[in-house]
Short mmCIF file of C-alpha atoms in Angstrom, two decimals:
data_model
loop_
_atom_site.label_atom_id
_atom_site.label_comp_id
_atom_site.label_asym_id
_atom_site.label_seq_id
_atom_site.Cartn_x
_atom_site.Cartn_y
_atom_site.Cartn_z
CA UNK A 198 102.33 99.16 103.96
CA UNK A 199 98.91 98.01 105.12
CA UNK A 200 99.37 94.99 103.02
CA UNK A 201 102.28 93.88 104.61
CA UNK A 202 101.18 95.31 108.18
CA UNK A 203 97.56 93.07 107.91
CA UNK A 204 99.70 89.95 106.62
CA UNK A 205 101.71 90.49 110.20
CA UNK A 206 98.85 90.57 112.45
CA UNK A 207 97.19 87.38 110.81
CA UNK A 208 100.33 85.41 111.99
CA UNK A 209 99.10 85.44 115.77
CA UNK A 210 96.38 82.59 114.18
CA UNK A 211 98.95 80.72 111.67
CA UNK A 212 99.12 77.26 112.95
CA UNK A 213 95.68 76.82 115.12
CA UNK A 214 95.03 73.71 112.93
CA UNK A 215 97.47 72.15 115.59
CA UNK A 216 95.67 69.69 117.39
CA UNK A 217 92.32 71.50 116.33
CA UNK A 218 89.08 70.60 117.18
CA UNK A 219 87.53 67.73 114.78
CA UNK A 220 84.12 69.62 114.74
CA UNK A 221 83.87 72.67 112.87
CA UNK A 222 82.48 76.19 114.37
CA UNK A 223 80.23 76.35 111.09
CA UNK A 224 78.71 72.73 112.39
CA UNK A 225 78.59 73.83 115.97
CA UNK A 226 76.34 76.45 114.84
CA UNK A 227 74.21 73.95 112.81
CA UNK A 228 75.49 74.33 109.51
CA UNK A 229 75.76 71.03 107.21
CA UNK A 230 78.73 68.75 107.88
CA UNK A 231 81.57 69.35 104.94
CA UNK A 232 79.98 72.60 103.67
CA UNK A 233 81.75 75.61 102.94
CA UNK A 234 80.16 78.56 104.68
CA UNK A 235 81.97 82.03 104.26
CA UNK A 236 81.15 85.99 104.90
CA UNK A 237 82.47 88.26 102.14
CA UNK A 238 82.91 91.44 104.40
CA UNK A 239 84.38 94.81 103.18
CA UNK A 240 86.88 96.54 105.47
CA UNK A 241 87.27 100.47 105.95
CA UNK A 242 83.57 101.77 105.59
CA UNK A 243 83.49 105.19 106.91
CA UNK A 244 87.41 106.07 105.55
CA UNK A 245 86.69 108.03 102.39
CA UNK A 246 83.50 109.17 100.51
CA UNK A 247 85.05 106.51 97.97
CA UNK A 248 85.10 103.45 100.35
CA UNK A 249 81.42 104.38 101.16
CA UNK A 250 80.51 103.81 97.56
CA UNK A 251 82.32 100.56 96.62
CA UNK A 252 80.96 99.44 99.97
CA UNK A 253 77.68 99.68 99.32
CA UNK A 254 78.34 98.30 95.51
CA UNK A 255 79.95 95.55 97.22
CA UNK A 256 76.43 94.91 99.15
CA UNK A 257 73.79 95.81 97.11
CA UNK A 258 74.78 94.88 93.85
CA UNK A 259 77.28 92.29 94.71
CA UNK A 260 77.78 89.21 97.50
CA UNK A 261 79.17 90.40 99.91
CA UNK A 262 77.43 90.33 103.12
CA UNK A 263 79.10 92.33 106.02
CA UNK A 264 80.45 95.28 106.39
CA UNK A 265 82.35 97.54 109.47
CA UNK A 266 83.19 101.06 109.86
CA UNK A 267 86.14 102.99 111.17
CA UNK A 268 83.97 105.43 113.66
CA UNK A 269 87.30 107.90 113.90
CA UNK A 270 87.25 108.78 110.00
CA UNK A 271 85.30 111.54 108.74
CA UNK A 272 82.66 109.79 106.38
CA UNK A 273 81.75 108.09 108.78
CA UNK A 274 77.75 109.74 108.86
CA UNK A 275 77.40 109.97 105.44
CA UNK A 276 77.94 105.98 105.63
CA UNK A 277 75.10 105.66 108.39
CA UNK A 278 72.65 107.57 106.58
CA UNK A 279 72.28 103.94 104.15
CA UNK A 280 73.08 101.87 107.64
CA UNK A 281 69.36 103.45 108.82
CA UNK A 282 67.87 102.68 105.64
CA UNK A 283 69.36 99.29 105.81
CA UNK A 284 68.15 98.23 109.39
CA UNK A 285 68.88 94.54 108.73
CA UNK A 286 72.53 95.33 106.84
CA UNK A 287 75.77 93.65 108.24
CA UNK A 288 77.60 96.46 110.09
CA UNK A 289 79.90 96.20 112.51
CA UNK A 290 82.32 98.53 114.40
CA UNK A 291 86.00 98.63 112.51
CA UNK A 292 87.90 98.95 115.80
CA UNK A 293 90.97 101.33 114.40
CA UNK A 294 93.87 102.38 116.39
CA UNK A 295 96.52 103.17 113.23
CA UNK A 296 96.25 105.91 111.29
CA UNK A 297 98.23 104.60 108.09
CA UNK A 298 98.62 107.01 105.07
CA UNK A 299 100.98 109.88 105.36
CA UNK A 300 98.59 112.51 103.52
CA UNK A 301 95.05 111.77 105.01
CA UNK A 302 94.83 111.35 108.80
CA UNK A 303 92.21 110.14 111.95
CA UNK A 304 92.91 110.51 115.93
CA UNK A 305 91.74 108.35 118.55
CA UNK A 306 88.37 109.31 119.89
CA UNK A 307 88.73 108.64 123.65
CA UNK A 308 91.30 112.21 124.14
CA UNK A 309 94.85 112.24 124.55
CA UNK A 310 93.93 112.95 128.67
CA UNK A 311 92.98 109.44 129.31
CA UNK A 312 95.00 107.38 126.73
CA UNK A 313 97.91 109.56 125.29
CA UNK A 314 100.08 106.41 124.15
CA UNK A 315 97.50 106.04 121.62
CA UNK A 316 98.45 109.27 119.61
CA UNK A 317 101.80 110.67 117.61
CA UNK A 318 103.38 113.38 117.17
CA UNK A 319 100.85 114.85 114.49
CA UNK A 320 98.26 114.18 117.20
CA UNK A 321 96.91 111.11 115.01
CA UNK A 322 97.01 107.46 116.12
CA UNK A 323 100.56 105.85 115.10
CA UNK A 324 100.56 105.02 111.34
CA UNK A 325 102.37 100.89 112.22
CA UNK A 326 100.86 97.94 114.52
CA UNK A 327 104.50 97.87 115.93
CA UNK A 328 104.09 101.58 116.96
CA UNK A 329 101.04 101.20 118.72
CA UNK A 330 102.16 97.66 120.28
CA UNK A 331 105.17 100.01 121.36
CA UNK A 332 103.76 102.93 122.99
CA UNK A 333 100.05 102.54 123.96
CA UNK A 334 98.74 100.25 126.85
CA UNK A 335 96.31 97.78 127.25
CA UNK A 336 93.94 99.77 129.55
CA UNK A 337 94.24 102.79 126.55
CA UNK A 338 93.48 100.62 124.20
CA UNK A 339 90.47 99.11 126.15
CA UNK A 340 89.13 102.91 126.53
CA UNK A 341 89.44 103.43 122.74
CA UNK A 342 87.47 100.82 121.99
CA UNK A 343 84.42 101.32 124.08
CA UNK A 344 84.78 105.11 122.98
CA UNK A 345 84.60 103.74 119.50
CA UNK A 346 81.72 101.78 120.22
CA UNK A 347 79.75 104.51 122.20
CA UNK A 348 80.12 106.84 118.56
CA UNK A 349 78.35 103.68 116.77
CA UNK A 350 75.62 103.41 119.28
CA UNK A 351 75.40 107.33 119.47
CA UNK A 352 73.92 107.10 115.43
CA UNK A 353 71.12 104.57 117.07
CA UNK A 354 71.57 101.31 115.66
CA UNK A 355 73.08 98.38 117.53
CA UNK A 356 76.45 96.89 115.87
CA UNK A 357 76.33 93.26 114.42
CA UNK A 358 80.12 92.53 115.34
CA UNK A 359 83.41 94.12 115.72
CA UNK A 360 87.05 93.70 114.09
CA UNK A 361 90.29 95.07 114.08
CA UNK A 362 91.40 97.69 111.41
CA UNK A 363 94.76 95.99 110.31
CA UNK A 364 94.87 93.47 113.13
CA UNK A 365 96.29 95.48 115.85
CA UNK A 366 94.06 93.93 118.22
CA UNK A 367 95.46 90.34 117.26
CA UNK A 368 98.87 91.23 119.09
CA UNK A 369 99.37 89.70 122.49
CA UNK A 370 99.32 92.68 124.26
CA UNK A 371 95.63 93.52 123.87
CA UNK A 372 93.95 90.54 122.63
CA UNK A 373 92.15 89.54 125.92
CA UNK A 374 90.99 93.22 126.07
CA UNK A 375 89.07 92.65 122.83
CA UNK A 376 87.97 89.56 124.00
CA UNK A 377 86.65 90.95 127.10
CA UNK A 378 85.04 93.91 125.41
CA UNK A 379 82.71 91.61 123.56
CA UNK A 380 82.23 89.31 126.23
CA UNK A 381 80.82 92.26 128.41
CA UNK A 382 79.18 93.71 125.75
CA UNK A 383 77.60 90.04 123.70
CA UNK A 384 78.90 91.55 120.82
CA UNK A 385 80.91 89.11 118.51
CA UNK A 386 84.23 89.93 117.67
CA UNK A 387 86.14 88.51 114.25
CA UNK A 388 88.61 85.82 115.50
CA UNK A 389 89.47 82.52 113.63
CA UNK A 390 89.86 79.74 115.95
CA UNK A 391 88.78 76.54 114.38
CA UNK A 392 91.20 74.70 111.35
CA UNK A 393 92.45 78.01 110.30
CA UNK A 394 94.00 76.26 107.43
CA UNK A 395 94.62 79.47 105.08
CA UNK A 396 96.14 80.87 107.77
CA UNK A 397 98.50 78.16 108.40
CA UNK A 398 99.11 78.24 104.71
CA UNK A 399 100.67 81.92 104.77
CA UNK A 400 102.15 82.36 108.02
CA UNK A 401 104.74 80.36 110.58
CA UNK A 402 103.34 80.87 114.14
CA UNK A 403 105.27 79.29 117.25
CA UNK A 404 103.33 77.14 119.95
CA UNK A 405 102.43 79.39 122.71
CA UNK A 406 100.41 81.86 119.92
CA UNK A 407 98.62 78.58 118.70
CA UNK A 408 97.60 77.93 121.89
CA UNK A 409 96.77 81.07 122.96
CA UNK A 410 94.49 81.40 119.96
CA UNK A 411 92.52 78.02 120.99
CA UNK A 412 92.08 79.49 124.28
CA UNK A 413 90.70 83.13 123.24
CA UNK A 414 88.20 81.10 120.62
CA UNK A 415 86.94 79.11 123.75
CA UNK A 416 86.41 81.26 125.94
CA UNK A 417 83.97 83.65 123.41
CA UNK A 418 82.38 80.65 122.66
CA UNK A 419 81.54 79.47 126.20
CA UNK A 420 80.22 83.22 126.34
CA UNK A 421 78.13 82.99 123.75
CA UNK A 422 79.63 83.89 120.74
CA UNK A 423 80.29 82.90 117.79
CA UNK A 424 83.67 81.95 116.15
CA UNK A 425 85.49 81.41 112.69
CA UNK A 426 87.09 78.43 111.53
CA UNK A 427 89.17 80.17 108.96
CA UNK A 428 90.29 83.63 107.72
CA UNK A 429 92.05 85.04 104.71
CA UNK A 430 92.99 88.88 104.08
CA UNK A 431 95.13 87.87 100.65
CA UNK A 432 93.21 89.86 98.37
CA UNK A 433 94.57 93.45 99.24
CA UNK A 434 97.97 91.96 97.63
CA UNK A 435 96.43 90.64 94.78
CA UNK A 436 97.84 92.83 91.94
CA UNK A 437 97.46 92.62 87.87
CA UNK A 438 100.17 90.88 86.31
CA UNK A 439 102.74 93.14 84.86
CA UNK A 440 101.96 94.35 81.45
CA UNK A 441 98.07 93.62 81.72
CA UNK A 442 96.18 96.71 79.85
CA UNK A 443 94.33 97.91 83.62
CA UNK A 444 90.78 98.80 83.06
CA UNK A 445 87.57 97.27 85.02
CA UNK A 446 87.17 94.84 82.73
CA UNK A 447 90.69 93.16 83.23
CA UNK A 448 90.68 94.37 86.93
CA UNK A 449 87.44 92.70 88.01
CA UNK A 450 87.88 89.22 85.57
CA UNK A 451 91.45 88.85 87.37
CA UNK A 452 90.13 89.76 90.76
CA UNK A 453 86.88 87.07 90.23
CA UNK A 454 89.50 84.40 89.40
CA UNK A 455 91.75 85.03 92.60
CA UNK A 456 88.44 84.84 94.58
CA UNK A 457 87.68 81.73 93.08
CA UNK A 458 90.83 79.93 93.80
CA UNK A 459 90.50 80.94 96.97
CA UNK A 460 87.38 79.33 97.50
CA UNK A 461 88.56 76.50 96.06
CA UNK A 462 91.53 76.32 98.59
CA UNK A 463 89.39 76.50 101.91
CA UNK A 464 88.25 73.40 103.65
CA UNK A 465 84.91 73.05 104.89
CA UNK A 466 83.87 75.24 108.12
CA UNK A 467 82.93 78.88 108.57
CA UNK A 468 85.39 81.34 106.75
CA UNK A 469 86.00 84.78 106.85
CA UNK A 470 87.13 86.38 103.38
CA UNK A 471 88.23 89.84 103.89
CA UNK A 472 88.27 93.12 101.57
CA UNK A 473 88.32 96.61 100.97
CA UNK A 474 85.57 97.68 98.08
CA UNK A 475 86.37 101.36 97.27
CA UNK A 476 85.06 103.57 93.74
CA UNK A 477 87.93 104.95 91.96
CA UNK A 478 88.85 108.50 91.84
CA UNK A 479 91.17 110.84 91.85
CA UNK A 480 91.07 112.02 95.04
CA UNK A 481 91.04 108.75 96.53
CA UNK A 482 94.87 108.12 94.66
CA UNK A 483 95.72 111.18 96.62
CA UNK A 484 94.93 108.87 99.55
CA UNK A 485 96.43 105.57 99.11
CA UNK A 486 98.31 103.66 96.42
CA UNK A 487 95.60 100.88 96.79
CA UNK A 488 92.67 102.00 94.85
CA UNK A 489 93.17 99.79 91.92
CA UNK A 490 93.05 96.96 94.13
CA UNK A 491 90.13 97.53 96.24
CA UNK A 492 88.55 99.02 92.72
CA UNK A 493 88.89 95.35 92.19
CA UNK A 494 87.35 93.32 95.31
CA UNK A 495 84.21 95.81 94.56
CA UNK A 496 84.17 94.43 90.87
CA UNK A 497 84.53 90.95 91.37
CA UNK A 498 81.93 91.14 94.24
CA UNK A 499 79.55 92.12 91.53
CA UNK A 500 80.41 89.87 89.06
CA UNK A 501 78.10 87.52 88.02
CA UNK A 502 80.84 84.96 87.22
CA UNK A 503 81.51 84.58 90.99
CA UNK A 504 77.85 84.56 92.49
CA UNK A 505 77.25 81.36 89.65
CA UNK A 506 80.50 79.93 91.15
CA UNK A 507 79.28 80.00 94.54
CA UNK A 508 76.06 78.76 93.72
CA UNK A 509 77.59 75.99 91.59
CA UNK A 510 79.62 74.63 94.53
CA UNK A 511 77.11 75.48 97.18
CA UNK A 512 78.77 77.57 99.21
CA UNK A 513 76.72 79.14 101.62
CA UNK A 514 77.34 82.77 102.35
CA UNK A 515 75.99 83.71 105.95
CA UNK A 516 75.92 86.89 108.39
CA UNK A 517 77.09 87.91 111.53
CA UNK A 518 73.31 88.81 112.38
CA UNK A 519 72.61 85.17 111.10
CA UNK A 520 75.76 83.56 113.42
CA UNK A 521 74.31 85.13 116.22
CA UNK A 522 70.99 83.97 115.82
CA UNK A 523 72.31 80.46 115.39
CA UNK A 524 74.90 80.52 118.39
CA UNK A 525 71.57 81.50 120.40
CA UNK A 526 70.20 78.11 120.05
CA UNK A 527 73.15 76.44 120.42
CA UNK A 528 73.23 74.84 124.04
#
């Protein structure tokens, strides 16, 4: 389900490369003309005692280089305990506002008083996008997630971005309030504005959403902030072939290979490659149906097959910490 609920909030972006800007965000911010410049970040820090682990795999023993946490879920200290020791780690705030697997739950943080669209019947937020596009309201949604920031501050460090947790922020009806949440608060929010060519590639978007994209991408750049050229969520789908033996060794050399295609297959600019690093276990299959694939992203992050690729090419792998410094000298 989250597969194919991310997938559906990625098609407000599809077909920005319409009439696109010639420059890149990645050269805007003074990175080399025609180079590839990506951030490997790891969804869903925070979820699960599991999620925790494979994240921090994911950073310390692999690439990847960001990182943002889902402040409603209940690991969520236990996760900033290695955030304090990490003072100059990529963390951001995982904005969430669905609550998707039937057996392990969150609720919104702000109280069902002041934003009671937000929650179900079990008290939890909705489990779908659609359900939350259906019943909550833009001003709810706003108060979630400044209460969501306020619990990140409250550990005392200062987040280096924020996203959405499956892209329910993406939909029309609460997009600008995202925008204007990190406009107010100069904190830079994931949004790919710029060629957003493996976007284009997976998704059919109609004009007004292209256009409305180009405009949301200005405006938090004439604020101050940074922007992506690209973005790409593929790799929760990626799945073994049928009749592959699964173990980690299979698991992580098909998972390397998928990353490296997909490198292969984005133009030059700043790209953001998301996925969800998570340590197996059995608990965590009591959870979700998708721990052999994030089991996956957190072995092929630490494979040395795909830190040689990227060096090979000279891909440059960057930060939000080091976008913001960049966007800071930018006139």
């Amino acid at each position: 389900m989250k597969s194919a609920l991310l997938g559906l909030a990625f098609t407000i972006f599809g077909q920005v490369a319409v009439n696109a800007q010639t420059e890149t965000y990645a050269e805007k911010l003074g990175f080399p003309k025609g180079k590839k410049v990506v951030i490997f970040h790891v969804d869903d820090a925070g979820m699960s005692y599991e999620s925790n682990v494979g994240t921090i795999n994911a950073l310390d023993k692999g690439i990847a280089s960001s990182t943002s946490v889902m402040m409603p879920c209940g690991w969520v200290p236990q996760f900033f305990e290695y955030v304090k020791k990490h003072p100059i780690a990529d963390v951001g705030v995982h904005l969430t506002l669905t609550s998707e697997w039937n057996g392990y739950r969150w609720s919104p943080l702000v109280g069902r008083e002041k934003a009671p669209g937000l929650y179900d019947e079990q008290g939890a937020f909705w489990h779908s996008v659609e359900q939350v596009v259906q019943h909550a309201s833009a001003d709810e949604v706003e108060a979630e997630i400044r209460a969501q920031l306020a619990r990140y501050r409250a550990f005392g460090v200062k987040p280096t971005h924020m996203d959405s947790h499956m892209g329910t922020l993406f939909d029309p009806k609460f997009i600008m309030r995202y925008a204007k949440v990190a406009i107010e608060e100069k904190i830079p929010v994931l949004f790919p504005a710029g060629h957003a060519t493996l976007i284009f590639k997976a998704n059919n978007v109609p004009a007004p959403m292209q256009q409305l994209a180009q405009q949301v991408g200005k405006q938090l750049w004439d604020a101050g902030l940074p922007v992506m050229d690209d973005l790409d969520g593929t790799s929760y789908g990626w799945t073994l072939p049928v009749g592959t033996p699964v173990t980690d060794v299979t698991i992580q050399k098909y998972k390397t290979q998928k990353f490296i295609e997909l490198l292969k297959s984005t133009k030059p600019g700043l790209t953001y490659v998301i996925m969800h690093c998570t340590a197996p276990s059995p608990t965590f299959d009591q959870i979700s149906g998708s721990g052999q694939s994030r089991n996956g992203d957190m072995l092929a992050m630490m494979d040395p097959a795909l830190k040689s690729f990227v060096e090979k090419e000279g891909i440059i792998i960057t930060t939000w910490r080091e976008l913001m410094e960049r966007r800071g000298k930018v006139k």
